[in-house]
PDB file of C-alpha atoms in Angstrom:
ATOM      1  CA  MET P  22       0.109  -0.019  -0.087  1.00  0.00           C
ATOM      2  CA  ALA P  23       1.309   3.435  -1.058  1.00  0.00           C
ATOM      3  CA  PRO P  24       1.661   6.049   1.610  1.00  0.00           C
ATOM      4  CA  ALA P  25      -0.554   8.986   1.532  1.00  0.00           C
ATOM      5  CA  ARG P  26       0.842  12.029  -0.505  1.00  0.00           C
ATOM      6  CA  THR P  27       0.686  15.222   1.802  1.00  0.00           C
ATOM      7  CA  ASP P  28       2.969  17.613  -0.679  1.00  0.00           C
ATOM      8  CA  GLY P  29      -0.005  19.677  -2.013  1.00  0.00           C
ATOM      9  CA  SER P  30      -3.047  17.460  -2.640  1.00  0.00           C
ATOM     10  CA  ALA P  31      -5.932  18.318  -0.463  1.00  0.00           C
ATOM     11  CA  ASN P  32      -7.917  15.570   1.313  1.00  0.00           C
ATOM     12  CA  LEU P  33     -11.395  15.211   1.488  1.00  0.00           C
ATOM     13  CA  ALA P  34     -11.556  16.823   4.947  1.00  0.00           C
ATOM     14  CA  ASP P  35      -9.801  19.961   3.923  1.00  0.00           C
ATOM     15  CA  ILE P  36     -11.967  20.365   0.778  1.00  0.00           C
ATOM     16  CA  LEU P  37     -15.196  19.901   2.939  1.00  0.00           C
ATOM     17  CA  GLU P  38     -13.824  22.406   5.405  1.00  0.00           C
ATOM     18  CA  ARG P  39     -12.889  24.970   2.775  1.00  0.00           C
ATOM     19  CA  VAL P  40     -16.535  24.449   1.232  1.00  0.00           C
ATOM     20  CA  LEU P  41     -18.265  24.969   4.502  1.00  0.00           C
ATOM     21  CA  ASP P  42     -16.170  28.031   5.464  1.00  0.00           C
ATOM     22  CA  LYS P  43     -16.214  29.808   2.128  1.00  0.00           C
ATOM     23  CA  GLY P  44     -19.389  28.424   0.662  1.00  0.00           C
ATOM     24  CA  ILE P  45     -20.047  27.159  -2.837  1.00  0.00           C
ATOM     25  CA  VAL P  46     -23.094  27.873  -5.474  1.00  0.00           C
ATOM     26  CA  ILE P  47     -24.407  25.734  -7.744  1.00  0.00           C
ATOM     27  CA  ALA P  48     -26.912  27.093 -10.381  1.00  0.00           C
ATOM     28  CA  GLY P  49     -28.483  25.517 -13.392  1.00  0.00           C
ATOM     29  CA  ASP P  50     -31.856  25.443 -15.384  1.00  0.00           C
ATOM     30  CA  ILE P  51     -33.694  22.706 -16.814  1.00  0.00           C
ATOM     31  CA  ARG P  52     -36.289  23.487 -19.603  1.00  0.00           C
ATOM     32  CA  VAL P  53     -38.402  21.080 -21.440  1.00  0.00           C
ATOM     33  CA  ASN P  54     -39.739  22.176 -24.832  1.00  0.00           C
ATOM     34  CA  LEU P  55     -41.736  20.541 -27.290  1.00  0.00           C
ATOM     35  CA  LEU P  56     -41.930  22.004 -30.861  1.00  0.00           C
ATOM     36  CA  ASP P  57     -40.491  25.296 -29.682  1.00  0.00           C
ATOM     37  CA  ILE P  58     -43.086  25.405 -26.776  1.00  0.00           C
ATOM     38  CA  GLU P  59     -42.073  25.657 -23.258  1.00  0.00           C
ATOM     39  CA  LEU P  60     -43.639  23.072 -21.445  1.00  0.00           C
ATOM     40  CA  LEU P  61     -41.564  22.939 -18.050  1.00  0.00           C
ATOM     41  CA  THR P  62     -38.680  25.309 -16.646  1.00  0.00           C
ATOM     42  CA  ILE P  63     -36.962  24.363 -13.432  1.00  0.00           C
ATOM     43  CA  LYS P  64     -34.580  26.820 -11.748  1.00  0.00           C
ATOM     44  CA  LEU P  65     -31.965  25.402  -9.406  1.00  0.00           C
ATOM     45  CA  ARG P  66     -30.023  27.104  -7.023  1.00  0.00           C
ATOM     46  CA  LEU P  67     -27.942  25.440  -4.378  1.00  0.00           C
ATOM     47  CA  LEU P  68     -25.903  27.157  -1.721  1.00  0.00           C
ATOM     48  CA  VAL P  69     -23.645  24.972   0.448  1.00  0.00           C
ATOM     49  CA  VAL P  70     -22.349  26.810   3.568  1.00  0.00           C
ATOM     50  CA  SER P  71     -21.884  26.033   7.339  1.00  0.00           C
ATOM     51  CA  VAL P  72     -24.852  27.251   9.732  1.00  0.00           C
ATOM     52  CA  ASP P  73     -22.482  30.024  10.864  1.00  0.00           C
ATOM     53  CA  LYS P  74     -21.659  31.188   7.543  1.00  0.00           C
ATOM     54  CA  ALA P  75     -25.228  31.160   6.543  1.00  0.00           C
ATOM     55  CA  LYS P  76     -26.227  33.245   9.490  1.00  0.00           C
ATOM     56  CA  GLU P  77     -23.459  35.701   8.671  1.00  0.00           C
ATOM     57  CA  MET P  78     -25.167  36.105   5.365  1.00  0.00           C
ATOM     58  CA  GLY P  79     -28.492  36.598   6.835  1.00  0.00           C
ATOM     59  CA  ILE P  80     -29.926  33.125   5.814  1.00  0.00           C
ATOM     60  CA  ASP P  81     -31.756  31.704   8.817  1.00  0.00           C
ATOM     61  CA  TRP P  82     -35.060  30.195   7.588  1.00  0.00           C
ATOM     62  CA  TRP P  83     -34.766  26.955   9.412  1.00  0.00           C
ATOM     63  CA  GLU P  84     -35.072  28.789  12.588  1.00  0.00           C
ATOM     64  CA  ASN P  85     -38.589  29.606  11.787  1.00  0.00           C
ATOM     65  CA  ASP P  86     -39.659  26.270  10.101  1.00  0.00           C
ATOM     66  CA  PRO P  87     -41.705  24.116  12.434  1.00  0.00           C
ATOM     67  CA  ALA P  88     -40.486  20.889  10.900  1.00  0.00           C
ATOM     68  CA  LEU P  89     -36.786  21.880  11.447  1.00  0.00           C
ATOM     69  CA  SER P  90     -37.103  24.119  15.055  1.00  0.00           C
ATOM     70  CA  SER P  91     -38.771  22.947  18.280  1.00  0.00           C
ATOM     71  CA  GLY P  92     -39.114  26.672  19.180  1.00  0.00           C
ATOM     72  CA  ALA P  93     -41.099  27.660  15.995  1.00  0.00           C
ATOM     73  CA  ARG P  94     -43.099  24.478  16.342  1.00  0.00           C
ATOM     74  CA  ARG P  95     -44.103  25.819  19.998  1.00  0.00           C
ATOM     75  CA  SER P  96     -44.893  29.201  18.613  1.00  0.00           C
ATOM     76  CA  GLU P  97     -47.107  27.742  15.633  1.00  0.00           C
ATOM     77  CA  LEU P  98     -49.194  25.836  18.145  1.00  0.00           C
ATOM     78  CA  GLY P  99     -49.720  28.762  20.284  1.00  0.00           C
ATOM     79  CA  SER P 100     -48.637  27.331  23.547  1.00  0.00           C
ATOM     80  CA  GLY P 101     -49.912  29.129  26.634  1.00  0.00           C
ATOM     81  CA  PRO P 102     -48.490  29.304  30.065  1.00  0.00           C
ATOM     82  CA  GLY P 103     -47.598  25.896  31.648  1.00  0.00           C
ATOM     83  CA  ASP P 104     -48.021  24.296  28.124  1.00  0.00           C
ATOM     84  CA  GLU P 105     -44.182  24.252  27.140  1.00  0.00           C
ATOM     85  CA  GLY P 106     -43.594  21.345  24.708  1.00  0.00           C
ATOM     86  CA  ARG P 107     -47.125  20.079  25.226  1.00  0.00           C
ATOM     87  CA  LEU P 108     -49.019  19.420  21.991  1.00  0.00           C
ATOM     88  CA  PRO P 109     -52.718  20.066  21.632  1.00  0.00           C
ATOM     89  CA  ALA P 110     -55.053  17.164  22.042  1.00  0.00           C
ATOM     90  CA  HIS P 111     -55.749  16.892  18.122  1.00  0.00           C
ATOM     91  CA  ALA P 112     -52.165  16.784  17.363  1.00  0.00           C
ATOM     92  CA  ALA P 113     -50.983  14.278  20.171  1.00  0.00           C
ATOM     93  CA  GLY P 114     -50.719  10.679  20.099  1.00  0.00           C
ATOM     94  CA  PRO P 115     -52.700   8.194  22.231  1.00  0.00           C
ATOM     95  CA  GLN P 116     -50.337   8.234  25.311  1.00  0.00           C
ATOM     96  CA  GLU P 117     -50.215  12.016  25.217  1.00  0.00           C
ATOM     97  CA  ARG P 118     -54.309  12.427  25.200  1.00  0.00           C
ATOM     98  CA  LYS P 119     -54.350   9.908  27.906  1.00  0.00           C
ATOM     99  CA  GLU P 120     -52.043  12.017  29.931  1.00  0.00           C
ATOM    100  CA  ALA P 121     -53.904  15.104  29.198  1.00  0.00           C
ATOM    101  CA  LYS P 122     -57.043  13.666  29.960  1.00  0.00           C
ATOM    102  CA  GLU P 123     -55.872  12.453  33.472  1.00  0.00           C
ATOM    103  CA  ALA P 124     -54.248  15.727  34.076  1.00  0.00           C
ATOM    104  CA  LYS P 125     -57.673  17.661  33.408  1.00  0.00           C
ATOM    105  CA  GLU P 126     -59.597  15.129  35.526  1.00  0.00           C
ATOM    106  CA  THR P 127     -57.194  15.631  38.331  1.00  0.00           C
ATOM    107  CA  GLN P 128     -57.417  19.486  38.026  1.00  0.00           C
ATOM    108  CA  GLN P 129     -61.349  19.258  37.994  1.00  0.00           C
ATOM    109  CA  ALA P 130     -61.141  17.062  41.309  1.00  0.00           C
ATOM    110  CA  GLN P 131     -58.905  19.435  42.901  1.00  0.00           C
ATOM    111  CA  GLU P 132     -61.280  22.388  41.934  1.00  0.00           C
ATOM    112  CA  GLU P 133     -64.217  20.323  43.355  1.00  0.00           C
ATOM    113  CA  ARG P 134     -62.487  19.780  46.565  1.00  0.00           C
ATOM    114  CA  LYS P 135     -61.788  23.504  46.985  1.00  0.00           C
ATOM    115  CA  GLU P 136     -65.451  24.456  46.283  1.00  0.00           C
ATOM    116  CA  GLY P 137     -66.663  21.836  48.854  1.00  0.00           C
ATOM    117  CA  PRO P 138     -69.939  20.163  48.835  1.00  0.00           C
ATOM    118  CA  ARG P 139     -72.827  21.593  46.814  1.00  0.00           C
TER     119      ARG P 139
END
């Protein structure tokens, strides 16, 4: 097995580090024509950078996407005080619905004890 060359050739880690640090843009267009009639145009734009570099450039769309950010998911669900991280009943799974029902029953029982007999 030949020894690895280090005289000037870059290895994959160096290339990846440089791409993420500096960024790379890949752009292209795809057009589908039939008898000189444009049927479809797809414009591709791809930016590959690190998260830090993207934030420097003012790109932070993932922070507001509910599929990618738990903070955005909570704000989209409109959680109130005491509901941190809790899904509404219609969006929760069976275990979460059971726990929510039990919590509601417990709260109602406590309120009835406070009010006393009727």
